[in-house]
Amino acid sequence: AQKVTQAQTEISVVEKEDVTLDCVYETRDTTYYLFWYKQPPSGELVFLIRRNSFDEQNEISGRYSWNFQKSTSSFNFTITASQVVDSAVYFCALRETDTDKLIFGTGTRLQVFP
Amino acid sequence: DAGVIQSPRHEVTEMGQEVTLRCKPISGHDYLFWYRQTMMRGLELLIYFNNNVPIDDSGMPEDRFSAKMPNASFSTLKIQPSEPRDSAVYFCASRISGRASFEQFFGPGTRLTVL
């Protein structure tokens, strides 16, 4: 069965600290896609990044970076020099290749204090 | 460009009443998804459409729930009769096919409270 695990329920940091959000997935597919979404306090879900299973290059976008490792089935998300505006719930998701569904993890609530 | 539009943003109703949630996908997107978010179950897919045709409704909790997509720019999710356990945030999302991207873009959600 396909599954996404975000073991960290809640993380609290002080502004300017670096923080890593963990995501571990399970799938039998050889081709799959992983996603990160952000849900700020206002409630909407904002797409952050997509990664396919053939591309293990890490990606950096400003203060955000993602580390995809097939060997450990992980797709971790790091925020460098966190800011209060980063406070949100972050979801990792896996796309099933045969049904087009997104399987979401339970989310990690990040609180960044000034 | 307009994103996914959902209405109403908030709905409070009494048990037994009919509730209709509405969604307008991003123009040109041919997939539309309905999700429900609760504390207990997290984000779960209810149903999705491709080119206005329902593809997978296995997540629809029971017969009280129904969804339609009469055209490419409009979809409804109906609950009749509503029950307190239906209280949740309902999200609509859309995406475009033909690109190996698959990311879904979400609307702002409808917060439903059934008293």
PDB file of C-alpha atoms in Angstrom:
ATOM      1  CA  ALA A   1       0.000   0.000   0.000  1.00  0.00           C
ATOM      2  CA  GLN A   2       1.098   3.530  -0.639  1.00  0.00           C
ATOM      3  CA  LYS A   3       1.696   5.653   2.397  1.00  0.00           C
ATOM      4  CA  VAL A   4       3.265   8.935   3.459  1.00  0.00           C
ATOM      5  CA  THR A   5       4.577   9.394   6.979  1.00  0.00           C
ATOM      6  CA  GLN A   6       5.368  12.717   8.575  1.00  0.00           C
ATOM      7  CA  ALA A   7       6.493  11.687  12.017  1.00  0.00           C
ATOM      8  CA  GLN A   8       6.941  15.202  13.328  1.00  0.00           C
ATOM      9  CA  THR A   9       3.572  16.458  14.461  1.00  0.00           C
ATOM     10  CA  GLU A  10       4.751  19.864  15.560  1.00  0.00           C
ATOM     11  CA  ILE A  11       8.037  21.758  15.491  1.00  0.00           C
ATOM     12  CA  SER A  12       8.796  25.050  17.190  1.00  0.00           C
ATOM     13  CA  VAL A  13      11.825  27.158  16.351  1.00  0.00           C
ATOM     14  CA  VAL A  14      13.007  30.683  16.873  1.00  0.00           C
ATOM     15  CA  GLU A  15      13.371  32.975  13.924  1.00  0.00           C
ATOM     16  CA  LYS A  16      16.559  32.523  11.884  1.00  0.00           C
ATOM     17  CA  GLU A  17      16.990  28.896  12.925  1.00  0.00           C
ATOM     18  CA  ASP A  18      17.168  26.250  10.225  1.00  0.00           C
ATOM     19  CA  VAL A  19      14.515  23.554  10.349  1.00  0.00           C
ATOM     20  CA  THR A  20      14.031  20.262   8.505  1.00  0.00           C
ATOM     21  CA  LEU A  21      10.671  18.628   7.993  1.00  0.00           C
ATOM     22  CA  ASP A  22      10.814  14.896   7.421  1.00  0.00           C
ATOM     23  CA  CYS A  23       8.788  12.881   4.935  1.00  0.00           C
ATOM     24  CA  VAL A  24       9.040   9.133   4.429  1.00  0.00           C
ATOM     25  CA  TYR A  25       6.992   7.367   1.802  1.00  0.00           C
ATOM     26  CA  GLU A  26       6.092   3.822   0.807  1.00  0.00           C
ATOM     27  CA  THR A  27       5.228   2.747  -2.694  1.00  0.00           C
ATOM     28  CA  ARG A  28       5.616  -0.261  -4.943  1.00  0.00           C
ATOM     29  CA  ASP A  29       5.596   1.903  -8.050  1.00  0.00           C
ATOM     30  CA  THR A  30       8.853   2.528  -9.862  1.00  0.00           C
ATOM     31  CA  THR A  31       7.512   5.787 -11.216  1.00  0.00           C
ATOM     32  CA  TYR A  32       5.976   8.186  -8.754  1.00  0.00           C
ATOM     33  CA  TYR A  33       5.802  11.838  -7.808  1.00  0.00           C
ATOM     34  CA  LEU A  34       6.247  13.559  -4.503  1.00  0.00           C
ATOM     35  CA  PHE A  35       4.947  16.949  -3.489  1.00  0.00           C
ATOM     36  CA  TRP A  36       5.131  19.449  -0.673  1.00  0.00           C
ATOM     37  CA  TYR A  37       2.250  21.769   0.132  1.00  0.00           C
ATOM     38  CA  LYS A  38       2.035  24.588   2.672  1.00  0.00           C
ATOM     39  CA  GLN A  39      -1.131  25.408   4.608  1.00  0.00           C
ATOM     40  CA  PRO A  40      -0.763  28.782   6.354  1.00  0.00           C
ATOM     41  CA  PRO A  41      -3.148  29.855   9.126  1.00  0.00           C
ATOM     42  CA  SER A  42      -5.480  31.324   6.501  1.00  0.00           C
ATOM     43  CA  GLY A  43      -6.247  27.762   5.450  1.00  0.00           C
ATOM     44  CA  GLU A  44      -5.466  27.484   1.766  1.00  0.00           C
ATOM     45  CA  LEU A  45      -3.129  24.807   0.426  1.00  0.00           C
ATOM     46  CA  VAL A  46      -0.200  26.193  -1.504  1.00  0.00           C
ATOM     47  CA  PHE A  47       1.862  24.036  -3.852  1.00  0.00           C
ATOM     48  CA  LEU A  48       5.597  24.281  -3.135  1.00  0.00           C
ATOM     49  CA  ILE A  49       7.412  21.639  -5.144  1.00  0.00           C
ATOM     50  CA  ARG A  50       7.092  18.449  -7.152  1.00  0.00           C
ATOM     51  CA  ARG A  51       9.759  15.781  -7.612  1.00  0.00           C
ATOM     52  CA  ASN A  52       9.578  12.697  -9.804  1.00  0.00           C
ATOM     53  CA  SER A  53      11.213   9.414  -8.954  1.00  0.00           C
ATOM     54  CA  PHE A  54      13.732   9.679 -11.765  1.00  0.00           C
ATOM     55  CA  ASP A  55      15.222  12.917 -10.582  1.00  0.00           C
ATOM     56  CA  GLU A  56      17.190  12.675  -7.373  1.00  0.00           C
ATOM     57  CA  GLN A  57      18.810  16.053  -7.673  1.00  0.00           C
ATOM     58  CA  ASN A  58      18.270  18.192  -4.668  1.00  0.00           C
ATOM     59  CA  GLU A  59      16.566  21.484  -5.271  1.00  0.00           C
ATOM     60  CA  ILE A  60      16.974  24.888  -3.733  1.00  0.00           C
ATOM     61  CA  SER A  61      14.580  27.777  -4.017  1.00  0.00           C
ATOM     62  CA  GLY A  62      15.573  30.740  -1.950  1.00  0.00           C
ATOM     63  CA  ARG A  63      15.486  29.684   1.698  1.00  0.00           C
ATOM     64  CA  TYR A  64      13.789  26.403   0.810  1.00  0.00           C
ATOM     65  CA  SER A  65      15.604  23.214  -0.138  1.00  0.00           C
ATOM     66  CA  TRP A  66      14.530  19.655  -0.686  1.00  0.00           C
ATOM     67  CA  ASN A  67      16.515  16.456  -0.266  1.00  0.00           C
ATOM     68  CA  PHE A  68      15.153  13.452  -2.153  1.00  0.00           C
ATOM     69  CA  GLN A  69      16.765  10.094  -1.372  1.00  0.00           C
ATOM     70  CA  LYS A  70      15.290   6.988  -2.981  1.00  0.00           C
ATOM     71  CA  SER A  71      17.546   4.723  -0.938  1.00  0.00           C
ATOM     72  CA  THR A  72      15.794   5.782   2.246  1.00  0.00           C
ATOM     73  CA  SER A  73      12.416   6.651   0.649  1.00  0.00           C
ATOM     74  CA  SER A  74      12.617  10.146   2.016  1.00  0.00           C
ATOM     75  CA  PHE A  75      11.835  13.583   0.674  1.00  0.00           C
ATOM     76  CA  ASN A  76      12.829  16.063   3.358  1.00  0.00           C
ATOM     77  CA  PHE A  77      12.239  19.790   3.315  1.00  0.00           C
ATOM     78  CA  THR A  78      14.588  22.308   4.899  1.00  0.00           C
ATOM     79  CA  ILE A  79      13.892  25.946   5.602  1.00  0.00           C
ATOM     80  CA  THR A  80      17.021  27.998   6.156  1.00  0.00           C
ATOM     81  CA  ALA A  81      16.914  31.072   8.373  1.00  0.00           C
ATOM     82  CA  SER A  82      13.260  30.553   9.223  1.00  0.00           C
ATOM     83  CA  GLN A  83      10.895  33.494   9.459  1.00  0.00           C
ATOM     84  CA  VAL A  84       7.618  34.014  11.283  1.00  0.00           C
ATOM     85  CA  VAL A  85       5.809  33.912   7.931  1.00  0.00           C
ATOM     86  CA  ASP A  86       6.964  30.310   7.542  1.00  0.00           C
ATOM     87  CA  SER A  87       4.601  29.307  10.335  1.00  0.00           C
ATOM     88  CA  ALA A  88       2.169  26.866   8.752  1.00  0.00           C
ATOM     89  CA  VAL A  89       1.277  23.228   8.421  1.00  0.00           C
ATOM     90  CA  TYR A  90       3.367  21.501   5.774  1.00  0.00           C
ATOM     91  CA  PHE A  91       2.119  18.435   3.943  1.00  0.00           C
ATOM     92  CA  CYS A  92       4.070  15.891   1.973  1.00  0.00           C
ATOM     93  CA  ALA A  93       2.128  13.940  -0.673  1.00  0.00           C
ATOM     94  CA  LEU A  94       2.658  11.004  -3.019  1.00  0.00           C
ATOM     95  CA  ARG A  95       0.960  10.550  -6.364  1.00  0.00           C
ATOM     96  CA  GLU A  96      -0.274   7.099  -7.253  1.00  0.00           C
ATOM     97  CA  THR A  97       0.539   6.409 -10.884  1.00  0.00           C
ATOM     98  CA  ASP A  98      -2.532   4.355 -11.708  1.00  0.00           C
ATOM     99  CA  THR A  99      -5.301   6.394 -10.144  1.00  0.00           C
ATOM    100  CA  ASP A 100      -4.102  10.003 -10.109  1.00  0.00           C
ATOM    101  CA  LYS A 101      -4.762  10.303  -6.399  1.00  0.00           C
ATOM    102  CA  LEU A 102      -2.585  12.295  -4.037  1.00  0.00           C
ATOM    103  CA  ILE A 103      -1.858  10.503  -0.780  1.00  0.00           C
ATOM    104  CA  PHE A 104      -1.150  13.086   1.889  1.00  0.00           C
ATOM    105  CA  GLY A 105       0.826  12.735   5.083  1.00  0.00           C
ATOM    106  CA  THR A 106      -0.682  13.962   8.318  1.00  0.00           C
ATOM    107  CA  GLY A 107       1.263  17.209   8.153  1.00  0.00           C
ATOM    108  CA  THR A 108       3.834  18.926  10.342  1.00  0.00           C
ATOM    109  CA  ARG A 109       2.859  22.117  12.113  1.00  0.00           C
ATOM    110  CA  LEU A 110       5.769  24.540  12.132  1.00  0.00           C
ATOM    111  CA  GLN A 111       5.724  27.456  14.515  1.00  0.00           C
ATOM    112  CA  VAL A 112       8.396  30.095  14.132  1.00  0.00           C
ATOM    113  CA  PHE A 113       8.652  32.469  17.060  1.00  0.00           C
ATOM    114  CA  PRO A 114      10.167  35.945  16.808  1.00  0.00           C
TER     115      PRO A 114
ATOM    116  CA  ASP B   1      -4.815  34.514 -13.472  1.00  0.00           C
ATOM    117  CA  ALA B   2      -7.676  33.419 -11.258  1.00  0.00           C
ATOM    118  CA  GLY B   3      -7.064  30.378  -9.127  1.00  0.00           C
ATOM    119  CA  VAL B   4      -9.597  27.775  -8.116  1.00  0.00           C
ATOM    120  CA  ILE B   5     -12.713  29.474  -6.805  1.00  0.00           C
ATOM    121  CA  GLN B   6     -14.922  27.941  -4.151  1.00  0.00           C
ATOM    122  CA  SER B   7     -18.154  29.127  -2.647  1.00  0.00           C
ATOM    123  CA  PRO B   8     -19.332  29.629  -0.060  1.00  0.00           C
ATOM    124  CA  ARG B   9     -16.231  30.103   2.082  1.00  0.00           C
ATOM    125  CA  HIS B  10     -18.170  29.305   5.228  1.00  0.00           C
ATOM    126  CA  GLU B  11     -21.411  27.427   5.653  1.00  0.00           C
ATOM    127  CA  VAL B  12     -23.294  26.779   8.857  1.00  0.00           C
ATOM    128  CA  THR B  13     -26.335  24.594   8.654  1.00  0.00           C
ATOM    129  CA  GLU B  14     -28.501  22.391  10.777  1.00  0.00           C
ATOM    130  CA  MET B  15     -28.521  18.643  10.738  1.00  0.00           C
ATOM    131  CA  GLY B  16     -30.796  17.289   8.050  1.00  0.00           C
ATOM    132  CA  GLN B  17     -30.446  20.223   5.710  1.00  0.00           C
ATOM    133  CA  GLU B  18     -29.083  19.982   2.194  1.00  0.00           C
ATOM    134  CA  VAL B  19     -25.697  21.580   1.582  1.00  0.00           C
ATOM    135  CA  THR B  20     -24.232  22.442  -1.812  1.00  0.00           C
ATOM    136  CA  LEU B  21     -20.617  23.403  -2.242  1.00  0.00           C
ATOM    137  CA  ARG B  22     -19.431  24.950  -5.487  1.00  0.00           C
ATOM    138  CA  CYS B  23     -16.158  25.004  -7.349  1.00  0.00           C
ATOM    139  CA  LYS B  24     -14.804  26.706 -10.449  1.00  0.00           C
ATOM    140  CA  PRO B  25     -11.492  25.182 -11.584  1.00  0.00           C
ATOM    141  CA  ILE B  26      -8.659  27.078 -13.174  1.00  0.00           C
ATOM    142  CA  SER B  27      -9.493  27.776 -16.796  1.00  0.00           C
ATOM    143  CA  GLY B  28      -8.066  25.099 -19.070  1.00  0.00           C
ATOM    144  CA  HIS B  29      -7.635  22.533 -16.321  1.00  0.00           C
ATOM    145  CA  ASP B  30      -9.310  19.252 -17.178  1.00  0.00           C
ATOM    146  CA  TYR B  31      -9.003  17.460 -13.848  1.00  0.00           C
ATOM    147  CA  LEU B  32     -11.020  18.420 -10.806  1.00  0.00           C
ATOM    148  CA  PHE B  33     -10.699  16.951  -7.335  1.00  0.00           C
ATOM    149  CA  TRP B  34     -12.794  17.230  -4.170  1.00  0.00           C
ATOM    150  CA  TYR B  35     -11.040  16.720  -0.820  1.00  0.00           C
ATOM    151  CA  ARG B  36     -12.183  16.803   2.776  1.00  0.00           C
ATOM    152  CA  GLN B  37      -9.963  17.831   5.667  1.00  0.00           C
ATOM    153  CA  THR B  38     -10.699  16.888   9.259  1.00  0.00           C
ATOM    154  CA  MET B  39      -8.570  16.641  12.364  1.00  0.00           C
ATOM    155  CA  MET B  40      -9.258  12.941  12.682  1.00  0.00           C
ATOM    156  CA  ARG B  41      -8.732  11.826   9.081  1.00  0.00           C
ATOM    157  CA  GLY B  42      -6.529  14.542   7.638  1.00  0.00           C
ATOM    158  CA  LEU B  43      -6.811  15.286   3.929  1.00  0.00           C
ATOM    159  CA  GLU B  44      -8.755  12.676   2.024  1.00  0.00           C
ATOM    160  CA  LEU B  45      -9.810  12.550  -1.596  1.00  0.00           C
ATOM    161  CA  LEU B  46     -13.549  12.190  -2.094  1.00  0.00           C
ATOM    162  CA  ILE B  47     -13.900  12.121  -5.874  1.00  0.00           C
ATOM    163  CA  TYR B  48     -12.205  13.342  -8.998  1.00  0.00           C
ATOM    164  CA  PHE B  49     -13.258  14.147 -12.551  1.00  0.00           C
ATOM    165  CA  ASN B  50     -11.456  14.185 -15.856  1.00  0.00           C
ATOM    166  CA  ASN B  51     -13.087  16.089 -18.711  1.00  0.00           C
ATOM    167  CA  ASN B  52     -16.230  16.378 -16.595  1.00  0.00           C
ATOM    168  CA  VAL B  53     -16.500  12.604 -16.136  1.00  0.00           C
ATOM    169  CA  PRO B  54     -16.212  11.098 -12.645  1.00  0.00           C
ATOM    170  CA  ILE B  55     -13.194   8.790 -12.603  1.00  0.00           C
ATOM    171  CA  ASP B  56     -12.937   7.635  -9.014  1.00  0.00           C
ATOM    172  CA  ASP B  57     -15.567   8.197  -6.344  1.00  0.00           C
ATOM    173  CA  SER B  58     -14.335   5.544  -3.946  1.00  0.00           C
ATOM    174  CA  GLY B  59     -13.645   8.179  -1.318  1.00  0.00           C
ATOM    175  CA  MET B  60     -17.204   9.430  -1.148  1.00  0.00           C
ATOM    176  CA  PRO B  61     -18.252   8.464   2.361  1.00  0.00           C
ATOM    177  CA  GLU B  62     -21.825   7.393   1.676  1.00  0.00           C
ATOM    178  CA  ASP B  63     -24.882   7.938  -0.456  1.00  0.00           C
ATOM    179  CA  ARG B  64     -25.619  11.224   1.226  1.00  0.00           C
ATOM    180  CA  PHE B  65     -22.733  12.686  -0.768  1.00  0.00           C
ATOM    181  CA  SER B  66     -22.956  13.363  -4.479  1.00  0.00           C
ATOM    182  CA  ALA B  67     -20.846  15.368  -6.908  1.00  0.00           C
ATOM    183  CA  LYS B  68     -21.468  16.634 -10.395  1.00  0.00           C
ATOM    184  CA  MET B  69     -19.538  18.450 -13.052  1.00  0.00           C
ATOM    185  CA  PRO B  70     -22.000  19.678 -15.688  1.00  0.00           C
ATOM    186  CA  ASN B  71     -19.329  21.560 -17.611  1.00  0.00           C
ATOM    187  CA  ALA B  72     -15.620  22.275 -17.629  1.00  0.00           C
ATOM    188  CA  SER B  73     -15.918  25.325 -15.428  1.00  0.00           C
ATOM    189  CA  PHE B  74     -18.229  24.227 -12.647  1.00  0.00           C
ATOM    190  CA  SER B  75     -18.625  21.433 -10.138  1.00  0.00           C
ATOM    191  CA  THR B  76     -20.823  20.871  -7.108  1.00  0.00           C
ATOM    192  CA  LEU B  77     -20.548  18.671  -4.059  1.00  0.00           C
ATOM    193  CA  LYS B  78     -23.873  18.046  -2.379  1.00  0.00           C
ATOM    194  CA  ILE B  79     -24.623  16.563   1.020  1.00  0.00           C
ATOM    195  CA  GLN B  80     -28.208  15.553   1.658  1.00  0.00           C
ATOM    196  CA  PRO B  81     -29.096  15.193   4.466  1.00  0.00           C
ATOM    197  CA  SER B  82     -26.173  16.724   6.322  1.00  0.00           C
ATOM    198  CA  GLU B  83     -24.978  15.381   9.670  1.00  0.00           C
ATOM    199  CA  PRO B  84     -22.711  16.892  12.346  1.00  0.00           C
ATOM    200  CA  ARG B  85     -19.920  14.467  11.410  1.00  0.00           C
ATOM    201  CA  ASP B  86     -19.798  16.087   7.971  1.00  0.00           C
ATOM    202  CA  SER B  87     -18.315  19.203   9.567  1.00  0.00           C
ATOM    203  CA  ALA B  88     -14.973  19.736   7.864  1.00  0.00           C
ATOM    204  CA  VAL B  89     -13.131  21.901   5.391  1.00  0.00           C
ATOM    205  CA  TYR B  90     -13.865  20.872   1.828  1.00  0.00           C
ATOM    206  CA  PHE B  91     -11.278  21.685  -0.807  1.00  0.00           C
ATOM    207  CA  CYS B  92     -11.571  21.684  -4.538  1.00  0.00           C
ATOM    208  CA  ALA B  93      -8.418  21.338  -6.638  1.00  0.00           C
ATOM    209  CA  SER B  94      -7.677  21.256 -10.337  1.00  0.00           C
ATOM    210  CA  ARG B  95      -4.826  20.380 -12.621  1.00  0.00           C
ATOM    211  CA  ILE B  96      -4.044  20.224 -16.286  1.00  0.00           C
ATOM    212  CA  SER B  97      -3.173  17.073 -18.190  1.00  0.00           C
ATOM    213  CA  GLY B  98      -0.666  16.748 -20.971  1.00  0.00           C
ATOM    214  CA  ARG B  99       2.255  17.765 -18.811  1.00  0.00           C
ATOM    215  CA  ALA B 100       4.351  15.479 -16.669  1.00  0.00           C
ATOM    216  CA  SER B 101       3.839  17.599 -13.616  1.00  0.00           C
ATOM    217  CA  PHE B 102       0.647  16.451 -11.910  1.00  0.00           C
ATOM    218  CA  GLU B 103       0.609  19.169  -9.294  1.00  0.00           C
ATOM    219  CA  GLN B 104      -2.850  20.079  -8.144  1.00  0.00           C
ATOM    220  CA  PHE B 105      -3.854  23.641  -7.352  1.00  0.00           C
ATOM    221  CA  PHE B 106      -6.236  24.067  -4.469  1.00  0.00           C
ATOM    222  CA  GLY B 107      -9.021  26.494  -3.815  1.00  0.00           C
ATOM    223  CA  PRO B 108      -9.393  28.328  -0.501  1.00  0.00           C
ATOM    224  CA  GLY B 109     -11.766  25.724   0.871  1.00  0.00           C
ATOM    225  CA  THR B 110     -15.280  25.791   2.286  1.00  0.00           C
ATOM    226  CA  ARG B 111     -15.538  25.429   6.047  1.00  0.00           C
ATOM    227  CA  LEU B 112     -18.740  23.512   6.737  1.00  0.00           C
ATOM    228  CA  THR B 113     -20.292  23.360  10.182  1.00  0.00           C
ATOM    229  CA  VAL B 114     -23.322  21.153  10.709  1.00  0.00           C
ATOM    230  CA  LEU B 115     -25.086  21.790  13.998  1.00  0.00           C
TER     231      LEU B 115
END
